[in-house]
XYZ file of C-alpha atoms in Angstrom:
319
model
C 59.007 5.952 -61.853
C 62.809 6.521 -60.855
C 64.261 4.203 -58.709
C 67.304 6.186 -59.178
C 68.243 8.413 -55.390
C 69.109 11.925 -55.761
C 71.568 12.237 -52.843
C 72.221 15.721 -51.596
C 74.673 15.547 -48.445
C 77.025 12.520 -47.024
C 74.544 11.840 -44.176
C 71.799 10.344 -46.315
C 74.850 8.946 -48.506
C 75.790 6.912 -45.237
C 72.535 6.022 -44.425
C 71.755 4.078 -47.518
C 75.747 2.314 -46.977
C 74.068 1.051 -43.913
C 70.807 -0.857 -45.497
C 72.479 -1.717 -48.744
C 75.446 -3.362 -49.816
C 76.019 -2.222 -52.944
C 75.630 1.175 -54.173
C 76.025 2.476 -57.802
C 76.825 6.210 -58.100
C 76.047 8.455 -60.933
C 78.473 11.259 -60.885
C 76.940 13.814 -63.085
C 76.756 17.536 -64.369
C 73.844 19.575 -65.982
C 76.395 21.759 -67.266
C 78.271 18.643 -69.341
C 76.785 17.191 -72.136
C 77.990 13.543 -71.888
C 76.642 13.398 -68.158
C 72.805 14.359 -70.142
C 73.592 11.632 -72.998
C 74.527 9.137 -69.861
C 71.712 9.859 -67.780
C 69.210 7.802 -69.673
C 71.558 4.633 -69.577
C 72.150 4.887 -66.391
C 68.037 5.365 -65.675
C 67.860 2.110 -67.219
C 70.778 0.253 -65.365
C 69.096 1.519 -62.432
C 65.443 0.499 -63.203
C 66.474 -3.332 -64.216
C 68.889 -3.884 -61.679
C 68.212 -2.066 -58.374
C 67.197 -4.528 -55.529
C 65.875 -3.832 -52.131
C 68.080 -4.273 -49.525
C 71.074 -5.402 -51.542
C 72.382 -2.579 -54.813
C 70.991 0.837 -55.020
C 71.296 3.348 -57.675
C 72.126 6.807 -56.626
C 73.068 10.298 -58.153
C 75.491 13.420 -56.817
C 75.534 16.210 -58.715
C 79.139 17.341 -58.946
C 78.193 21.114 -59.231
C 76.186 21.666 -56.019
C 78.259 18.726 -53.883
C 81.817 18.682 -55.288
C 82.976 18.046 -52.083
C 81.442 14.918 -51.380
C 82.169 13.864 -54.636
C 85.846 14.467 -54.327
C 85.815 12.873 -50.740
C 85.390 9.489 -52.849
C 87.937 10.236 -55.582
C 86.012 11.791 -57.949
C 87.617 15.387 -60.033
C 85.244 15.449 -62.684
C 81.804 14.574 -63.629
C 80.640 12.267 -65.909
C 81.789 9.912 -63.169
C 80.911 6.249 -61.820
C 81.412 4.485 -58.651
C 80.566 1.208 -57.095
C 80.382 0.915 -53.569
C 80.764 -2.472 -51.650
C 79.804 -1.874 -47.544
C 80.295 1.981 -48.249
C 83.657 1.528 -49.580
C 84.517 2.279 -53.393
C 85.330 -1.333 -54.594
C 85.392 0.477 -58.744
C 85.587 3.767 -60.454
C 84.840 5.146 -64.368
C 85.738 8.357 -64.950
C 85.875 10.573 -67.984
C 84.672 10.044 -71.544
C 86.388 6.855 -72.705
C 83.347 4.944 -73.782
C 85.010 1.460 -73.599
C 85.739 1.947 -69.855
C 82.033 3.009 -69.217
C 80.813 -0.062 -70.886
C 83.209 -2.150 -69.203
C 81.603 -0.614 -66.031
C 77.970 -1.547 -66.764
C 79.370 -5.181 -67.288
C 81.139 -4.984 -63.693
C 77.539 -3.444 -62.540
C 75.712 -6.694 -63.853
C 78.069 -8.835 -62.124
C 77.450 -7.319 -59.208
C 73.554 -8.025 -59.171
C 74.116 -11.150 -60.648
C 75.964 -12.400 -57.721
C 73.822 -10.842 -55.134
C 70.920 -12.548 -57.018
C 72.606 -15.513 -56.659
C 73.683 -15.284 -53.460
C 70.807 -13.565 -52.065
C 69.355 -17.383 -49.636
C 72.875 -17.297 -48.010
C 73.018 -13.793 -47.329
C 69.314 -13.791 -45.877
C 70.385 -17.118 -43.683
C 73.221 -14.830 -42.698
C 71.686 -11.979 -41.014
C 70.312 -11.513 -37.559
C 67.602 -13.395 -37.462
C 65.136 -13.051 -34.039
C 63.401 -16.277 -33.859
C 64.032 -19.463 -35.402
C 62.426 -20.308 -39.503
C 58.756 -22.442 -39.875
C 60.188 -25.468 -42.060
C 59.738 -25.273 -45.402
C 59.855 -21.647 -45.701
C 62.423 -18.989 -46.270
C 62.756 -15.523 -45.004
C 61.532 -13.622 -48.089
C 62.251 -9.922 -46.420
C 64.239 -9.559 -49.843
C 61.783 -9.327 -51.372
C 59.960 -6.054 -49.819
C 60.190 -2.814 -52.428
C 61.644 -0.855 -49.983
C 61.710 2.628 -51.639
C 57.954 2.434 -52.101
C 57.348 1.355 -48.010
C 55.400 4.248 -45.999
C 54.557 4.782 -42.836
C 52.560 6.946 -40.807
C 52.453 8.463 -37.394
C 56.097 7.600 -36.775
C 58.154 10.033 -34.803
C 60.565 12.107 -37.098
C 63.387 11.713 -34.175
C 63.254 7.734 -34.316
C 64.209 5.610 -37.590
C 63.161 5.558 -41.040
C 61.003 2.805 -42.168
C 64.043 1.175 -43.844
C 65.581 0.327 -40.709
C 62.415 -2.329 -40.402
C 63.729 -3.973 -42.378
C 67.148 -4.208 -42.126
C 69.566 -7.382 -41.092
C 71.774 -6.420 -38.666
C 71.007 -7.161 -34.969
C 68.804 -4.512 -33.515
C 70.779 -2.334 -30.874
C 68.255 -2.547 -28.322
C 69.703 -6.321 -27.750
C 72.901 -4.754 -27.407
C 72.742 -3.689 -23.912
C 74.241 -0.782 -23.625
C 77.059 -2.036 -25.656
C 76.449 0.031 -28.832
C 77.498 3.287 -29.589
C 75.702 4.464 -32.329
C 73.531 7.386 -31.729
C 71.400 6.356 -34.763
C 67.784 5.076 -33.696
C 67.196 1.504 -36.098
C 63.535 1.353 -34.766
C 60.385 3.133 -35.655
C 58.286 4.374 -32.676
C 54.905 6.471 -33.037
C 54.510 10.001 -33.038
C 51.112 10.907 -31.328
C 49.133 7.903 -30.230
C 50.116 4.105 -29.819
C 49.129 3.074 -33.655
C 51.588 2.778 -36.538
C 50.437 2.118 -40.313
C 52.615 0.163 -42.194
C 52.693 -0.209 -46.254
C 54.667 -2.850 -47.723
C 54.683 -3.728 -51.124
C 56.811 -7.243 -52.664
C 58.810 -6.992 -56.195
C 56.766 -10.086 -57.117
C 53.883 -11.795 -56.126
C 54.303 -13.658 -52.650
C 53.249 -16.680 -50.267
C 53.073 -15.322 -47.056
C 53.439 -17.818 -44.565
C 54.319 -16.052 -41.472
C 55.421 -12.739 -40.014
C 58.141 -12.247 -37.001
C 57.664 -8.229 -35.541
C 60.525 -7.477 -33.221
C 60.022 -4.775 -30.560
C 62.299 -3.790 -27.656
C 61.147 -0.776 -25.878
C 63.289 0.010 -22.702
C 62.020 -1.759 -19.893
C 62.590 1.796 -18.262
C 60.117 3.530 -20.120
C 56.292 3.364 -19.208
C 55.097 5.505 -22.112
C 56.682 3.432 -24.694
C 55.155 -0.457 -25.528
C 55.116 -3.404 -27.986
C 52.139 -3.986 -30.515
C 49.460 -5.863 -28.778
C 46.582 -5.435 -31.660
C 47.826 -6.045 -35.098
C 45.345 -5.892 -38.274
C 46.549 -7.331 -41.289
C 45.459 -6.063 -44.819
C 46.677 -7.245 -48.870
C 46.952 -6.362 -52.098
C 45.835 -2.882 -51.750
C 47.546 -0.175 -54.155
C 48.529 2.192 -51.483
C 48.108 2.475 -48.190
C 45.346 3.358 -46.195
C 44.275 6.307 -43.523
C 43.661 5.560 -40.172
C 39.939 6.132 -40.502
C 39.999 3.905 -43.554
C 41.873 0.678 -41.771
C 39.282 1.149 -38.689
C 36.415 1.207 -41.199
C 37.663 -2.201 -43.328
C 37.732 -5.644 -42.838
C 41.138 -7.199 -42.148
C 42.780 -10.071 -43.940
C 43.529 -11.590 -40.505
C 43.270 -9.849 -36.867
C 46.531 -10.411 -34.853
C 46.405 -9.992 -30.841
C 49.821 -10.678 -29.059
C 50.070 -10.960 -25.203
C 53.568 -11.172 -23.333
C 53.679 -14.483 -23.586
C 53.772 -13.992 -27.315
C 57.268 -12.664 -27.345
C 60.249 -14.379 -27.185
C 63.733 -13.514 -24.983
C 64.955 -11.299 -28.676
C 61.639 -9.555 -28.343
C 60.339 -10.889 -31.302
C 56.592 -12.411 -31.877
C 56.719 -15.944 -34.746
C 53.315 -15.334 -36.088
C 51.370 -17.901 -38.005
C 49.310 -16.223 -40.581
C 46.039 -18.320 -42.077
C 48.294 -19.157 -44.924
C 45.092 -19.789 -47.636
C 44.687 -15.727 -47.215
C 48.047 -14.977 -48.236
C 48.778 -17.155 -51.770
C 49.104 -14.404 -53.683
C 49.988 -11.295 -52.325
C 51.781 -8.197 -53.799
C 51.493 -5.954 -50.980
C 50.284 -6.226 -46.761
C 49.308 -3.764 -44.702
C 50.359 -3.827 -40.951
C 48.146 -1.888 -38.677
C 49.173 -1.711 -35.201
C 45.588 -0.649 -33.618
C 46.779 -0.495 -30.269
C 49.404 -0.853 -28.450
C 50.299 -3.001 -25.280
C 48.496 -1.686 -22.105
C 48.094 1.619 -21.067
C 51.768 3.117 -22.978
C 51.614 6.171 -25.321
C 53.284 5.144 -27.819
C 54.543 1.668 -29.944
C 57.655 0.824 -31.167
C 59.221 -1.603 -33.886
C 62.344 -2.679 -34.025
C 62.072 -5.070 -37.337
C 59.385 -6.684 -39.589
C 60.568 -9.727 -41.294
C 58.401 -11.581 -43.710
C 58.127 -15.623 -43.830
C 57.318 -17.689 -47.328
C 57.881 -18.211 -50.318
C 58.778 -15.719 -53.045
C 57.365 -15.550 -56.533
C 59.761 -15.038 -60.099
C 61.551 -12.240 -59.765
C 61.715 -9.665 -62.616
C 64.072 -10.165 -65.274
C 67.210 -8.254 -65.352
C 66.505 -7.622 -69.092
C 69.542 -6.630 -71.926
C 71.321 -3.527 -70.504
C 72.386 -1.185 -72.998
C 76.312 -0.251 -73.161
C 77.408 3.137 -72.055
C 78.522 5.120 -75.150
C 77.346 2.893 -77.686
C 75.248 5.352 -79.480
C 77.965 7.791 -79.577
C-alpha cells in the first residue's frame, strides 16, 4: 500500500506541516511522460523512508492545483521539493537526471538524521507528565497513516493531532489563537475507539492520555473507563470490544490526573512484550458528561528494530 499523500488543496498541505517536519513533494503531471517514469522511484523513496511523525511523502498534481504548486516556486512539473517546518529548505526541477539523483541523496540525509536524532527530538517535545526510568517515549513509533478512530466528531481534530508534540492548547489559557481543534472529542455518546498500530514490534510499558475539557462545559468529560486490547489486525466495532476480553481494564478517577491533565498509567508490562498494535477503548466516560475528549496519547517503552531504509534507486538512472 501507498504511503505516498495525494494532496488536493493548501489546507490539508498545512495540516500535515503541522505534525511533520519534513515533507517530500512530488510535483507531477499525467500529461508528461518523465513525471510517469518518476512516479515509481519516487513510490519507492516514499515506501522506505517515510516515518510517522517526522518526513512524509506527498504528491500535487500540477494540472488540477497549479496554483499551489507555483505558491512554492514550482513552473513546471516533473518537480521536487523538500520541506523543513513547512518551509522549502530544497528544490529539483526539470529533467536533468543528475540533479534528481542528487535530490534522492539530499532525501536520505534527511531521514538519516531524523533517524538519528529521533531520542532528542522525542525528549524535546511537550511532554505531560514526567518518564518511568528506564523507558523512553516510543510515540515515534505509532504508524500514523494507518491510526483510525471512531465516533469522533468531524468538527474536532483528526486522530493525528493525538499524537502530536507540541503543547496542547487547552493548557494555553486562552493564550492561543489558533482556531484549529488539536483534540479528538466524541461524536454521539461518551466512547471513543482508538486503533494504533507500531512500525515494529514494541514493549509497552506505560501509557500517559491527556484530556482537558473546559472546566465550563458539563457535557464534555475525561476517560474514566479505558479497555485495552493488542495485536489485533484492525480495529474493532463497538459491539465487538464490549463482547471481548481486554488485555488490561483501565479505570481513572480525578485523582488520577495530574495539574497538565494527563493520567501516567502503569500497564501489566508481561501483557505487552510484544506488541504490534493496541487498541484504546474509552467505554465510558467520566460521570454523567455526553461526550469524551483527548487531547494526546503518548506511548511509554521500549521500541523494537526499525525497518531498514533499504538501497534507494537513483532518479533517472534507467533513462
Amino acid at each position: 500500500m501507498s504511503k505516498t499523500i495525494s494532496i488536493s488543496s493548501a489546507e490539508q498541505l498545512g495540516t500535515i506541516f503541522k505534525s511533520t517536519p519534513i515533507v517530500v513533494a512530488n510535483v507531477f503531471s499525467e500529461s508528461s511522460e518523465l513525471s510517469e517514469q518518476l512516479s515509481s522511484v519516487y513510490e519507492s523513496l516514499s515506501n522506505s523512508l517515510s516515518r510517522a511523525g517526522k518526513i512524509s511523502f506527498v504528491k500535487i498534481d500540477f494540472d488540477k492545483n497549479g496554483e499551489l504548486a507555483k505558491s512554492h516556486g514550482v513552473s513546471r512539473a516533473p518537480s521536487f521539493l523538500i520541506f523543513r517546518d513547512g518551509k522549502v529548505k530544497d528544490k529539483a526541477q526539470g529533467t536533468n537526471p543528475l540533479e534528481l539523483r542528487k535530490f534522492a541523496e539530499k532525501i536520505a540525509k534527511e531521514a538519516q538524521a531524523l533517524e538519528s536524532g529521533s531520542s532528542s527530538a522525542a525528549a524535546s517535545g511537550w511532554r505531560g507528565a514526567e518518564l518511568p526510568r528506564g523507558y523512553s517515549d516510543i510515540t515515534d513509533q505509532v504508524e500514523i497513516r494507518d491510526c483510525e478512530v471512531l465516533n469522533a466528531d468531524d468538527e474536532a481534530g483528526t486522530v493525528r493531532t493525538l499524537f502530536d508534540t507540541a503543547k496542547p492548547s487547552g493548557l494555553e489559557k486562552g493564550k492561543s489563537t489558533s482556531t484549529a481543534k488539536d483534540w479528538v472529542q466524541s461524536g454521539s455518546d461518551d466512547q471513543l475507539l482508538l486503533y494504533i498500530p507500531f512500525q515494529s514490534i514494541i514493549k509497552l510499558h506505560t501509557i500517559q492520555l491527556t484530556s482537558l475539557p473546559s472546566p465550563d462545559d458539563e457535557e464534555v468529560s475525561r476517560p474514566h473507563v479505558v479497555h485495552l486490547f493488542i495485536n489485533r489486525p484492525q480495529n474493532m466495532d463497538f459491539a465487538e470490544a464490549d463482547d471481548s476480553e481486554p488485555t488490561q481494564v483501565i479505570n481513572l478517577g480525578p485523582s488520577d490526573w495530574n495539574a497538565d491533565g494527563t493520567a501516567n498509567i502503569p500497564l501489566r508490562f508481561v501483557k505487552f512484550q510484544k506488541t504490534s498494535t493496541v487498541i484504546l477503548y474509552v467505554q465510558q466516560g467520566d460521570g454523567e458528561a455526553e461526550y469524551v475528549r483527548l487531547d494526546r496519547v503518548k506511548l511509554i517503552g521500549e521500541a523494537g528494530a526499525k525497518r531498514e531504509m533499504g538501497n534507494l534507486q537513483k532518479l533517472g538512472e534507467d533513462e
